[in-house]
mmCIF file of C-alpha atoms and ligand atoms in Angstrom:
data_model
loop_
_atom_site.group_PDB
_atom_site.id
_atom_site.type_symbol
_atom_site.label_atom_id
_atom_site.label_comp_id
_atom_site.label_asym_id
_atom_site.label_seq_id
_atom_site.Cartn_x
_atom_site.Cartn_y
_atom_site.Cartn_z
ATOM 1 C CA MET A 1 100.889 153.494 86.772
ATOM 2 C CA ALA A 2 104.435 153.770 85.535
ATOM 3 C CA ASP A 3 107.051 152.811 88.089
ATOM 4 C CA PRO A 4 110.522 153.515 86.694
ATOM 5 C CA ILE A 5 112.353 151.691 89.507
ATOM 6 C CA ARG A 6 110.253 148.525 89.175
ATOM 7 C CA ASP A 7 110.654 148.690 85.387
ATOM 8 C CA ALA A 8 114.418 149.113 85.593
ATOM 9 C CA VAL A 9 114.681 146.119 87.921
ATOM 10 C CA GLN A 10 112.323 143.894 85.918
ATOM 11 C CA GLN A 11 114.139 144.628 82.647
ATOM 12 C CA ARG A 12 117.319 143.365 84.222
ATOM 13 C CA ILE A 13 116.087 139.950 85.336
ATOM 14 C CA PRO A 14 117.830 138.054 82.493
ATOM 15 C CA ALA A 15 121.099 139.941 83.168
ATOM 16 C CA MET A 16 120.680 139.312 86.867
ATOM 17 C CA ASN A 17 120.298 135.566 86.402
ATOM 18 C CA GLU A 18 123.268 135.463 84.043
ATOM 19 C CA MET A 19 125.426 137.352 86.552
ATOM 20 C CA ARG A 20 124.384 135.081 89.398
ATOM 21 C CA THR A 21 125.073 131.859 87.489
ATOM 22 C CA LYS A 22 128.463 133.180 86.410
ATOM 23 C CA LEU A 23 129.402 134.100 89.986
ATOM 24 C CA HIS A 24 128.023 130.808 91.270
ATOM 25 C CA ALA A 25 130.423 128.884 89.044
ATOM 26 C CA MET A 26 133.501 130.721 90.396
ATOM 27 C CA PRO A 27 133.360 130.624 94.222
ATOM 28 C CA GLU A 28 136.478 131.619 96.137
ATOM 29 C CA LEU A 29 137.307 131.290 99.835
ATOM 30 C CA GLY A 30 137.752 134.187 102.258
ATOM 31 C CA PHE A 31 140.637 136.549 101.376
ATOM 32 C CA GLU A 32 141.220 134.561 98.178
ATOM 33 C CA GLU A 33 138.415 136.257 96.209
ATOM 34 C CA THR A 34 140.746 137.763 93.583
ATOM 35 C CA THR A 35 138.774 136.742 90.485
ATOM 36 C CA THR A 36 135.508 137.701 92.176
ATOM 37 C CA ALA A 37 136.940 141.092 93.195
ATOM 38 C CA LYS A 38 138.118 141.735 89.639
ATOM 39 C CA TYR A 39 134.682 140.820 88.305
ATOM 40 C CA ILE A 40 133.049 143.268 90.736
ATOM 41 C CA ALA A 41 135.559 146.047 90.025
ATOM 42 C CA ASP A 42 135.102 145.648 86.258
ATOM 43 C CA LYS A 43 131.315 145.870 86.557
ATOM 44 C CA LEU A 44 131.523 148.960 88.761
ATOM 45 C CA HIS A 45 133.991 150.629 86.366
ATOM 46 C CA ALA A 46 131.729 149.875 83.442
ATOM 47 C CA ALA A 47 128.844 151.520 85.322
ATOM 48 C CA GLY A 48 130.919 154.676 85.761
ATOM 49 C CA ILE A 49 131.385 154.150 89.502
ATOM 50 C CA GLU A 50 134.605 155.065 91.338
ATOM 51 C CA VAL A 51 136.338 151.844 92.420
ATOM 52 C CA HIS A 52 138.786 151.097 95.233
ATOM 53 C CA THR A 53 140.258 147.592 95.365
ATOM 54 C CA GLY A 54 142.330 145.944 98.055
ATOM 55 C CA ILE A 55 140.194 147.317 100.897
ATOM 56 C CA GLY A 56 140.489 144.474 103.411
ATOM 57 C CA LYS A 57 142.778 142.427 101.163
ATOM 58 C CA THR A 58 140.242 141.262 98.557
ATOM 59 C CA GLY A 59 137.412 143.676 99.379
ATOM 60 C CA VAL A 60 136.111 146.208 96.863
ATOM 61 C CA VAL A 61 134.517 149.600 97.486
ATOM 62 C CA GLY A 62 132.433 151.402 94.875
ATOM 63 C CA VAL A 63 131.516 155.062 95.393
ATOM 64 C CA LEU A 64 128.643 156.648 93.516
ATOM 65 C CA GLN A 65 128.829 160.365 94.186
ATOM 66 C CA SER A 66 126.053 162.635 92.957
ATOM 67 C CA ALA A 67 126.718 166.269 92.039
ATOM 68 C CA THR A 68 124.503 167.508 94.886
ATOM 69 C CA PRO A 69 125.585 167.253 98.534
ATOM 70 C CA GLY A 70 123.571 164.994 100.827
ATOM 71 C CA PRO A 71 123.782 161.985 103.144
ATOM 72 C CA ARG A 72 125.798 158.858 102.504
ATOM 73 C CA LEU A 73 124.279 155.375 102.423
ATOM 74 C CA MET A 74 126.429 152.256 102.572
ATOM 75 C CA ILE A 75 125.254 149.022 100.941
ATOM 76 C CA ARG A 76 127.173 145.959 102.092
ATOM 77 C CA ALA A 77 127.432 142.626 100.279
ATOM 78 C CA ASP A 78 129.649 139.686 101.272
ATOM 79 C CA ILE A 79 131.443 137.878 98.482
ATOM 80 C CA ASP A 80 133.086 134.643 99.690
ATOM 81 C CA GLY A 81 132.245 130.987 99.187
ATOM 82 C CA LEU A 82 132.785 127.870 101.316
ATOM 83 C CA PRO A 83 135.058 124.814 101.176
ATOM 84 C CA VAL A 84 132.133 122.564 100.202
ATOM 85 C CA ILE A 85 132.078 120.236 97.196
ATOM 86 C CA GLU A 86 128.897 121.155 95.356
ATOM 87 C CA GLN A 87 126.338 118.408 94.805
ATOM 88 C CA THR A 88 123.405 120.383 93.422
ATOM 89 C CA GLY A 89 123.628 118.997 89.900
ATOM 90 C CA LEU A 90 122.904 122.511 88.593
ATOM 91 C CA GLU A 91 124.225 123.171 85.122
ATOM 92 C CA PHE A 92 126.180 126.131 86.463
ATOM 93 C CA ALA A 93 127.471 124.214 89.513
ATOM 94 C CA SER A 94 130.977 125.003 90.709
ATOM 95 C CA GLN A 95 133.690 122.597 89.564
ATOM 96 C CA ASN A 96 136.550 124.098 91.576
ATOM 97 C CA GLY A 97 136.036 122.343 94.915
ATOM 98 C CA ASN A 98 134.502 125.391 96.598
ATOM 99 C CA MET A 99 130.860 126.395 96.616
ATOM 100 C CA HIS A 100 128.662 129.438 96.993
ATOM 101 C CA ALA A 101 126.681 127.414 99.529
ATOM 102 C CA CYS A 102 125.424 130.426 101.461
ATOM 103 C CA GLY A 103 124.054 132.571 98.624
ATOM 104 C CA HIS A 104 126.753 135.243 98.557
ATOM 105 C CA ASP A 105 126.705 134.977 94.744
ATOM 106 C CA GLY A 106 123.167 136.363 95.053
ATOM 107 C CA HIS A 107 124.339 139.142 97.384
ATOM 108 C CA ILE A 108 127.011 140.293 94.925
ATOM 109 C CA THR A 109 124.471 140.196 92.097
ATOM 110 C CA MET A 110 121.886 142.331 93.907
ATOM 111 C CA ALA A 111 124.427 144.962 94.981
ATOM 112 C CA LEU A 112 125.958 145.186 91.504
ATOM 113 C CA GLN A 113 122.568 145.381 89.804
ATOM 114 C CA ALA A 114 121.507 148.111 92.221
ATOM 115 C CA ALA A 115 124.789 149.954 91.534
ATOM 116 C CA GLU A 116 124.157 149.879 87.792
ATOM 117 C CA ILE A 117 120.564 151.075 88.143
ATOM 118 C CA LEU A 118 121.499 153.820 90.603
ATOM 119 C CA SER A 119 124.336 155.002 88.394
ATOM 120 C CA ASP A 120 121.762 155.654 85.655
ATOM 121 C CA MET A 121 119.713 157.669 88.176
ATOM 122 C CA LYS A 122 122.661 159.632 89.555
ATOM 123 C CA ALA A 123 121.308 163.018 88.436
ATOM 124 C CA ASP A 124 118.275 162.578 90.702
ATOM 125 C CA LEU A 125 120.270 161.692 93.848
ATOM 126 C CA LYS A 126 121.525 164.020 96.574
ATOM 127 C CA GLY A 127 124.536 162.579 98.373
ATOM 128 C CA SER A 128 126.405 159.353 97.780
ATOM 129 C CA VAL A 129 126.176 155.583 97.951
ATOM 130 C CA VAL A 130 129.098 153.426 99.002
ATOM 131 C CA PHE A 131 129.039 149.798 97.931
ATOM 132 C CA ALA A 132 131.117 147.694 100.327
ATOM 133 C CA PHE A 133 131.880 144.283 98.844
ATOM 134 C CA GLN A 134 133.194 142.447 101.876
ATOM 135 C CA PRO A 135 135.484 139.410 101.687
ATOM 136 C CA ALA A 136 135.801 136.569 104.208
ATOM 137 C CA GLU A 137 132.415 136.670 105.894
ATOM 138 C CA GLU A 138 132.413 132.901 106.444
ATOM 139 C CA ILE A 139 135.474 133.247 108.670
ATOM 140 C CA VAL A 140 133.980 136.431 110.194
ATOM 141 C CA SER A 141 137.149 138.389 109.418
ATOM 142 C CA GLY A 142 136.460 140.520 106.354
ATOM 143 C CA ALA A 143 134.598 143.381 108.009
ATOM 144 C CA LEU A 144 137.441 144.108 110.431
ATOM 145 C CA ALA A 145 139.959 143.804 107.589
ATOM 146 C CA MET A 146 138.026 146.460 105.655
ATOM 147 C CA GLU A 147 137.924 148.620 108.770
ATOM 148 C CA ALA A 148 141.695 148.291 109.143
ATOM 149 C CA ASP A 149 141.973 149.745 105.630
ATOM 150 C CA GLY A 150 139.831 152.710 106.614
ATOM 151 C CA LEU A 151 136.393 151.695 105.345
ATOM 152 C CA PHE A 152 134.481 153.470 108.102
ATOM 153 C CA GLU A 153 136.694 156.577 108.110
ATOM 154 C CA ARG A 154 137.315 157.166 104.433
ATOM 155 C CA TRP A 155 133.667 156.526 103.608
ATOM 156 C CA LYS A 156 131.985 157.478 106.863
ATOM 157 C CA SER A 157 128.318 156.709 106.279
ATOM 158 C CA ASP A 158 125.081 157.844 107.873
ATOM 159 C CA ARG A 159 123.257 154.587 107.375
ATOM 160 C CA VAL A 160 124.097 151.033 106.270
ATOM 161 C CA ILE A 161 121.912 148.330 104.766
ATOM 162 C CA GLY A 162 122.538 144.792 103.660
ATOM 163 C CA THR A 163 120.682 141.568 103.145
ATOM 164 C CA HIS A 164 121.130 137.861 103.597
ATOM 165 C CA LEU A 165 118.955 135.800 101.299
ATOM 166 C CA TRP A 166 117.451 132.997 103.342
ATOM 167 C CA ASN A 167 116.189 129.765 101.872
ATOM 168 C CA GLN A 168 114.302 128.841 105.055
ATOM 169 C CA LEU A 169 111.884 131.720 104.376
ATOM 170 C CA PRO A 170 109.352 131.788 101.516
ATOM 171 C CA THR A 171 110.255 133.757 98.397
ATOM 172 C CA GLY A 172 108.477 137.082 98.420
ATOM 173 C CA PHE A 173 108.803 137.455 102.193
ATOM 174 C CA VAL A 174 111.172 139.995 103.741
ATOM 175 C CA GLY A 175 112.238 139.664 107.383
ATOM 176 C CA VAL A 176 113.058 142.950 109.112
ATOM 177 C CA ASN A 177 113.853 142.799 112.813
ATOM 178 C CA ARG A 178 113.864 145.882 115.049
ATOM 179 C CA GLY A 179 116.604 144.243 117.126
ATOM 180 C CA THR A 180 118.653 141.054 116.961
ATOM 181 C CA VAL A 181 118.907 139.218 113.649
ATOM 182 C CA PHE A 182 121.785 136.761 114.147
ATOM 183 C CA ALA A 183 123.877 135.614 117.103
ATOM 184 C CA SER A 184 127.469 136.380 117.945
ATOM 185 C CA ALA A 185 129.829 133.775 116.506
ATOM 186 C CA ASP A 186 133.234 133.042 117.987
ATOM 187 C CA ALA A 187 135.777 130.372 117.261
ATOM 188 C CA ILE A 188 137.556 129.358 120.452
ATOM 189 C CA ARG A 189 140.544 127.201 121.319
ATOM 190 C CA VAL A 190 141.662 125.574 124.552
ATOM 191 C CA GLU A 191 145.218 124.305 124.723
ATOM 192 C CA VAL A 192 145.692 121.839 127.571
ATOM 193 C CA THR A 193 149.229 121.093 128.674
ATOM 194 C CA GLY A 194 150.155 118.127 130.831
ATOM 195 C CA LYS A 195 153.229 115.923 130.972
ATOM 196 C CA GLY A 196 153.529 113.006 128.597
ATOM 197 C CA GLY A 197 154.761 109.513 129.356
ATOM 198 C CA HIS A 198 153.991 105.789 129.449
ATOM 199 C CA GLY A 199 150.309 104.858 129.375
ATOM 200 C CA ALA A 200 150.993 102.128 131.942
ATOM 201 C CA MET A 201 152.466 104.602 134.453
ATOM 202 C CA PRO A 202 150.006 107.500 134.633
ATOM 203 C CA HIS A 203 151.257 108.505 138.090
ATOM 204 C CA LEU A 204 154.453 109.778 136.468
ATOM 205 C CA THR A 205 152.531 111.910 133.984
ATOM 206 C CA VAL A 206 149.885 114.630 133.875
ATOM 207 C CA ASP A 207 147.266 113.376 131.428
ATOM 208 C CA PRO A 208 145.952 116.189 129.165
ATOM 209 C CA VAL A 209 143.310 113.888 127.618
ATOM 210 C CA ALA A 210 141.649 113.381 131.010
ATOM 211 C CA ILE A 211 141.861 117.136 131.676
ATOM 212 C CA ALA A 212 140.421 118.036 128.264
ATOM 213 C CA ALA A 213 137.559 115.585 128.770
ATOM 214 C CA GLN A 214 136.751 117.197 132.120
ATOM 215 C CA ILE A 215 136.888 120.702 130.622
ATOM 216 C CA VAL A 216 134.527 119.708 127.799
ATOM 217 C CA ALA A 217 132.076 118.123 130.249
ATOM 218 C CA THR A 218 132.185 121.005 132.742
ATOM 219 C CA ALA A 219 131.766 123.620 129.983
ATOM 220 C CA GLN A 220 128.376 122.070 129.229
ATOM 221 C CA THR A 221 127.153 123.442 132.551
ATOM 222 C CA ILE A 222 127.683 127.049 131.397
ATOM 223 C CA VAL A 223 124.485 127.077 129.356
ATOM 224 C CA SER A 224 122.533 124.643 131.541
ATOM 225 C CA ARG A 225 123.565 125.972 135.006
ATOM 226 C CA GLU A 226 124.972 129.496 134.629
ATOM 227 C CA LEU A 227 122.882 131.320 132.024
ATOM 228 C CA PRO A 228 119.388 132.482 132.905
ATOM 229 C CA PRO A 229 116.926 129.994 131.388
ATOM 230 C CA ASN A 230 115.436 132.607 129.035
ATOM 231 C CA GLU A 231 118.793 133.633 127.544
ATOM 232 C CA MET A 232 120.199 131.959 124.457
ATOM 233 C CA GLY A 233 123.736 130.576 124.466
ATOM 234 C CA VAL A 234 125.589 127.816 122.633
ATOM 235 C CA VAL A 235 128.911 126.194 123.530
ATOM 236 C CA THR A 236 129.944 123.526 121.018
ATOM 237 C CA PHE A 237 133.308 121.798 120.826
ATOM 238 C CA GLY A 238 133.756 120.677 117.245
ATOM 239 C CA GLN A 239 137.180 119.133 117.506
ATOM 240 C CA ILE A 240 139.644 117.555 119.901
ATOM 241 C CA HIS A 241 143.183 116.715 118.864
ATOM 242 C CA GLY A 242 145.770 114.980 120.986
ATOM 243 C CA GLY A 243 147.802 111.847 121.432
ATOM 244 C CA SER A 244 149.721 109.588 119.093
ATOM 245 C CA ALA A 245 149.233 106.001 120.328
ATOM 246 C CA PRO A 246 146.929 104.001 122.625
ATOM 247 C CA ASN A 247 149.674 103.455 125.200
ATOM 248 C CA VAL A 248 151.234 106.928 125.169
ATOM 249 C CA ILE A 249 150.098 109.820 127.343
ATOM 250 C CA ALA A 250 150.390 113.018 125.318
ATOM 251 C CA ASP A 251 151.945 116.331 126.335
ATOM 252 C CA ASN A 252 149.170 118.495 124.859
ATOM 253 C CA VAL A 253 145.588 118.407 123.733
ATOM 254 C CA ILE A 254 143.894 121.052 121.596
ATOM 255 C CA VAL A 255 140.139 121.526 121.853
ATOM 256 C CA GLU A 256 138.362 123.889 119.476
ATOM 257 C CA GLY A 257 134.785 125.037 119.419
ATOM 258 C CA THR A 258 132.246 127.735 118.747
ATOM 259 C CA VAL A 259 130.278 130.057 121.027
ATOM 260 C CA ARG A 260 126.983 131.771 120.117
ATOM 261 C CA ALA A 261 124.808 134.294 121.932
ATOM 262 C CA TYR A 262 122.147 136.861 121.065
ATOM 263 C CA LYS A 263 123.377 139.476 123.542
ATOM 264 C CA PRO A 264 126.857 140.986 123.963
ATOM 265 C CA GLU A 265 126.684 140.607 127.764
ATOM 266 C CA ILE A 266 125.810 136.892 127.477
ATOM 267 C CA ARG A 267 128.696 136.431 125.059
ATOM 268 C CA GLU A 268 131.032 138.018 127.630
ATOM 269 C CA GLN A 269 129.588 135.871 130.413
ATOM 270 C CA ILE A 270 130.214 132.670 128.432
ATOM 271 C CA PHE A 271 133.800 133.736 127.719
ATOM 272 C CA ALA A 272 134.442 134.504 131.387
ATOM 273 C CA SER A 273 133.011 131.109 132.391
ATOM 274 C CA LEU A 274 135.118 129.295 129.809
ATOM 275 C CA LYS A 275 138.276 131.021 131.066
ATOM 276 C CA ARG A 276 137.450 130.171 134.680
ATOM 277 C CA ILE A 277 136.570 126.534 133.928
ATOM 278 C CA THR A 278 139.553 125.826 131.681
ATOM 279 C CA SER A 279 142.174 127.226 134.027
ATOM 280 C CA ASN A 280 140.660 125.902 137.246
ATOM 281 C CA VAL A 281 139.805 122.412 136.000
ATOM 282 C CA ALA A 282 143.311 122.113 134.562
ATOM 283 C CA SER A 283 145.014 123.258 137.736
ATOM 284 C CA ALA A 284 142.817 120.989 139.877
ATOM 285 C CA MET A 285 144.156 118.124 137.784
ATOM 286 C CA ARG A 286 147.820 119.299 137.923
ATOM 287 C CA GLY A 287 147.924 120.650 134.380
ATOM 288 C CA THR A 288 147.524 124.026 132.716
ATOM 289 C CA ALA A 289 145.118 125.249 130.070
ATOM 290 C CA ARG A 290 145.028 128.356 127.948
ATOM 291 C CA PHE A 291 141.756 129.666 126.569
ATOM 292 C CA GLU A 292 141.737 131.917 123.532
ATOM 293 C CA GLN A 293 139.277 133.416 121.107
ATOM 294 C CA LEU A 294 140.527 132.737 117.573
ATOM 295 C CA TYR A 295 138.183 135.066 115.708
ATOM 296 C CA GLY A 296 134.584 136.122 115.994
ATOM 297 C CA ALA A 297 131.871 138.684 115.581
ATOM 298 C CA PRO A 298 129.314 140.230 117.924
ATOM 299 C CA PRO A 299 125.555 139.677 117.519
ATOM 300 C CA VAL A 300 123.914 141.224 114.430
ATOM 301 C CA VAL A 301 121.594 143.901 115.825
ATOM 302 C CA ASN A 302 119.540 146.314 113.737
ATOM 303 C CA ASP A 303 118.871 149.927 114.652
ATOM 304 C CA PRO A 304 115.131 150.022 115.472
ATOM 305 C CA ASP A 305 114.476 153.306 113.614
ATOM 306 C CA VAL A 306 116.406 152.338 110.500
ATOM 307 C CA ALA A 307 114.711 148.928 110.593
ATOM 308 C CA SER A 308 111.268 150.567 110.616
ATOM 309 C CA TRP A 309 112.308 152.609 107.604
ATOM 310 C CA THR A 310 113.581 149.473 105.814
ATOM 311 C CA ALA A 311 110.337 147.650 106.614
ATOM 312 C CA GLY A 312 108.435 150.511 104.965
ATOM 313 C CA ILE A 313 110.608 150.329 101.839
ATOM 314 C CA ALA A 314 110.282 146.531 101.703
ATOM 315 C CA ALA A 315 106.493 146.869 101.981
ATOM 316 C CA GLN A 316 106.523 149.008 98.833
ATOM 317 C CA VAL A 317 108.227 146.113 97.040
ATOM 318 C CA VAL A 318 106.476 142.983 98.372
ATOM 319 C CA GLY A 319 103.401 144.375 100.159
ATOM 320 C CA GLU A 320 102.991 145.077 103.847
ATOM 321 C CA GLU A 321 101.570 141.593 104.499
ATOM 322 C CA ASN A 322 104.870 140.047 103.372
ATOM 323 C CA VAL A 323 107.148 142.009 105.712
ATOM 324 C CA ASP A 324 107.556 140.938 109.316
ATOM 325 C CA GLU A 325 109.980 140.314 112.151
ATOM 326 C CA THR A 326 111.569 136.845 112.203
ATOM 327 C CA PRO A 327 112.871 134.872 115.182
ATOM 328 C CA PRO A 328 116.642 135.506 115.547
ATOM 329 C CA VAL A 329 118.837 132.756 114.065
ATOM 330 C CA SER A 330 121.839 131.249 115.902
ATOM 331 C CA VAL A 331 124.196 131.722 112.934
ATOM 332 C CA GLY A 332 126.663 134.615 112.891
ATOM 333 C CA ASP A 333 127.680 137.268 110.376
ATOM 334 C CA ASP A 334 130.229 140.059 110.583
ATOM 335 C CA MET A 335 127.679 142.479 109.202
ATOM 336 C CA ALA A 336 127.562 142.948 112.987
ATOM 337 C CA GLU A 337 130.743 145.050 112.764
ATOM 338 C CA PHE A 338 129.061 147.399 110.258
ATOM 339 C CA LEU A 339 125.936 147.719 112.417
ATOM 340 C CA ASN A 340 128.035 148.429 115.516
ATOM 341 C CA ARG A 341 129.580 151.440 113.752
ATOM 342 C CA VAL A 342 126.784 152.718 111.521
ATOM 343 C CA PRO A 343 123.051 152.542 112.320
ATOM 344 C CA GLY A 344 121.477 150.173 109.868
ATOM 345 C CA THR A 345 119.452 147.155 108.889
ATOM 346 C CA TYR A 346 120.325 143.629 107.875
ATOM 347 C CA PHE A 347 117.160 142.211 106.360
ATOM 348 C CA LEU A 348 116.435 138.603 105.486
ATOM 349 C CA LEU A 349 115.247 137.958 101.976
ATOM 350 C CA GLY A 350 112.983 134.931 101.508
ATOM 351 C CA ALA A 351 114.460 132.585 98.885
ATOM 352 C CA ALA A 352 113.037 129.115 99.538
ATOM 353 C CA LYS A 353 113.424 126.619 96.732
ATOM 354 C CA GLN A 354 111.791 123.202 96.723
ATOM 355 C CA GLY A 355 114.041 120.179 96.894
ATOM 356 C CA THR A 356 117.100 122.001 98.185
ATOM 357 C CA GLU A 357 118.924 121.888 101.512
ATOM 358 C CA GLY A 358 119.749 124.707 103.924
ATOM 359 C CA HIS A 359 122.689 127.101 103.925
ATOM 360 C CA HIS A 360 126.199 125.541 103.910
ATOM 361 C CA ASN A 361 124.854 122.202 102.618
ATOM 362 C CA ALA A 362 126.338 120.748 99.407
ATOM 363 C CA ARG A 363 122.793 120.724 97.964
ATOM 364 C CA PHE A 364 121.993 124.308 98.968
ATOM 365 C CA ASP A 365 120.299 126.472 96.372
ATOM 366 C CA PHE A 366 117.947 129.446 96.419
ATOM 367 C CA ASP A 367 115.053 130.750 94.376
ATOM 368 C CA PRO A 368 116.513 133.319 91.927
ATOM 369 C CA ALA A 369 113.173 135.155 92.064
ATOM 370 C CA CYS A 370 114.508 136.754 95.274
ATOM 371 C CA LEU A 371 117.119 138.684 93.275
ATOM 372 C CA PRO A 372 114.855 141.362 91.758
ATOM 373 C CA THR A 373 113.183 141.820 95.153
ATOM 374 C CA GLY A 374 116.467 142.466 96.963
ATOM 375 C CA THR A 375 117.738 144.687 94.165
ATOM 376 C CA GLU A 376 114.575 146.757 94.235
ATOM 377 C CA ILE A 377 114.792 147.202 98.022
ATOM 378 C CA PHE A 378 118.396 148.445 97.648
ATOM 379 C CA VAL A 379 117.435 150.882 94.868
ATOM 380 C CA ARG A 380 114.301 152.188 96.592
ATOM 381 C CA SER A 381 116.128 152.612 99.895
ATOM 382 C CA THR A 382 118.806 154.686 98.178
ATOM 383 C CA VAL A 383 116.392 156.834 96.202
ATOM 384 C CA ASP A 384 114.320 157.428 99.327
ATOM 385 C CA TYR A 385 117.309 158.294 101.516
ATOM 386 C CA LEU A 386 119.126 160.406 98.944
ATOM 387 C CA SER A 387 116.198 162.507 97.762
HETATM 388 ZN ZN1 LIG B 1 127.350 131.288 105.503
HETATM 389 ZN ZN1 LIG B 2 126.161 133.858 104.375
#
């Protein structure tokens, strides 16, 4: 039986792979995606889609408006790479010191391919599709930057969808959760202030290294002693900076870390505990400490009804037996900001490839066979919603 959507997607596989390899070779960091943004804008222009650049600094919005009124669907794709020196040995590996080590080159490809296919089908659609190409996901800042430039007001949408390809899941599998997909992700900083002096005369000083050590140790009791045992929370301190010599007591110590949780209320509880512990431990030891959240995003939570709809669409593409819920993952993603404003789904697209490492690793890679699957889900979702 003829299936024009499947045919349109399948015909594009060579173009899809070419686009992905090209994007893979030119990764750019968050808010520096100027060449990537130009590439996206040029492709959208060529497909006859209205383009708005500079939405959230380096973000791009494409608007495909049909002649008939109807609902508006937003498709979101993140576009940034990571400061990782690629070691895949691929012939299209990045040479510029950055790497698409999370698969965002695949996300751009699927959204652009869907845009091109949908532009050809414009006459059959009722309503509009907004393609939101979001910068700076890896520093969970791009979604709010796009919001600051009016993304959710100028292109107020009824529904939003997006995908993260996932190389820990088999190719051909689509993960659609009715609730939480990813955790909240927050970068935090504690600045401890003491009083510096001679290492041999600690009584004349207030030692911020000793205070910082106590704060780090006590903060470990938040998850183990304060959260209910069945709730997920992570408090990790990734760096401590302070001091200049073995025999000098420093004035300040900076501790930075990351906090993860699956529920907004647990995230708030961890923050409140961190504030209480930092200030009280510091004052108990005669110093002061300031806790701050540097940047972050809430948990990624799907709308249950929209997720059921997405699962149905995905089943049309990969078969019902290959669509299921997946356990939430403790990574973060500022797709959360989209889902907090517009009911939607973030689905995981299986993309496992033998002999590669996981996301953010210098040997990360994914199975390009996931690209037509994701593209087809985007196109079918749009046709279904706008018909
Ligand atoms: Zn990532
Ligand atoms: Zn990612």
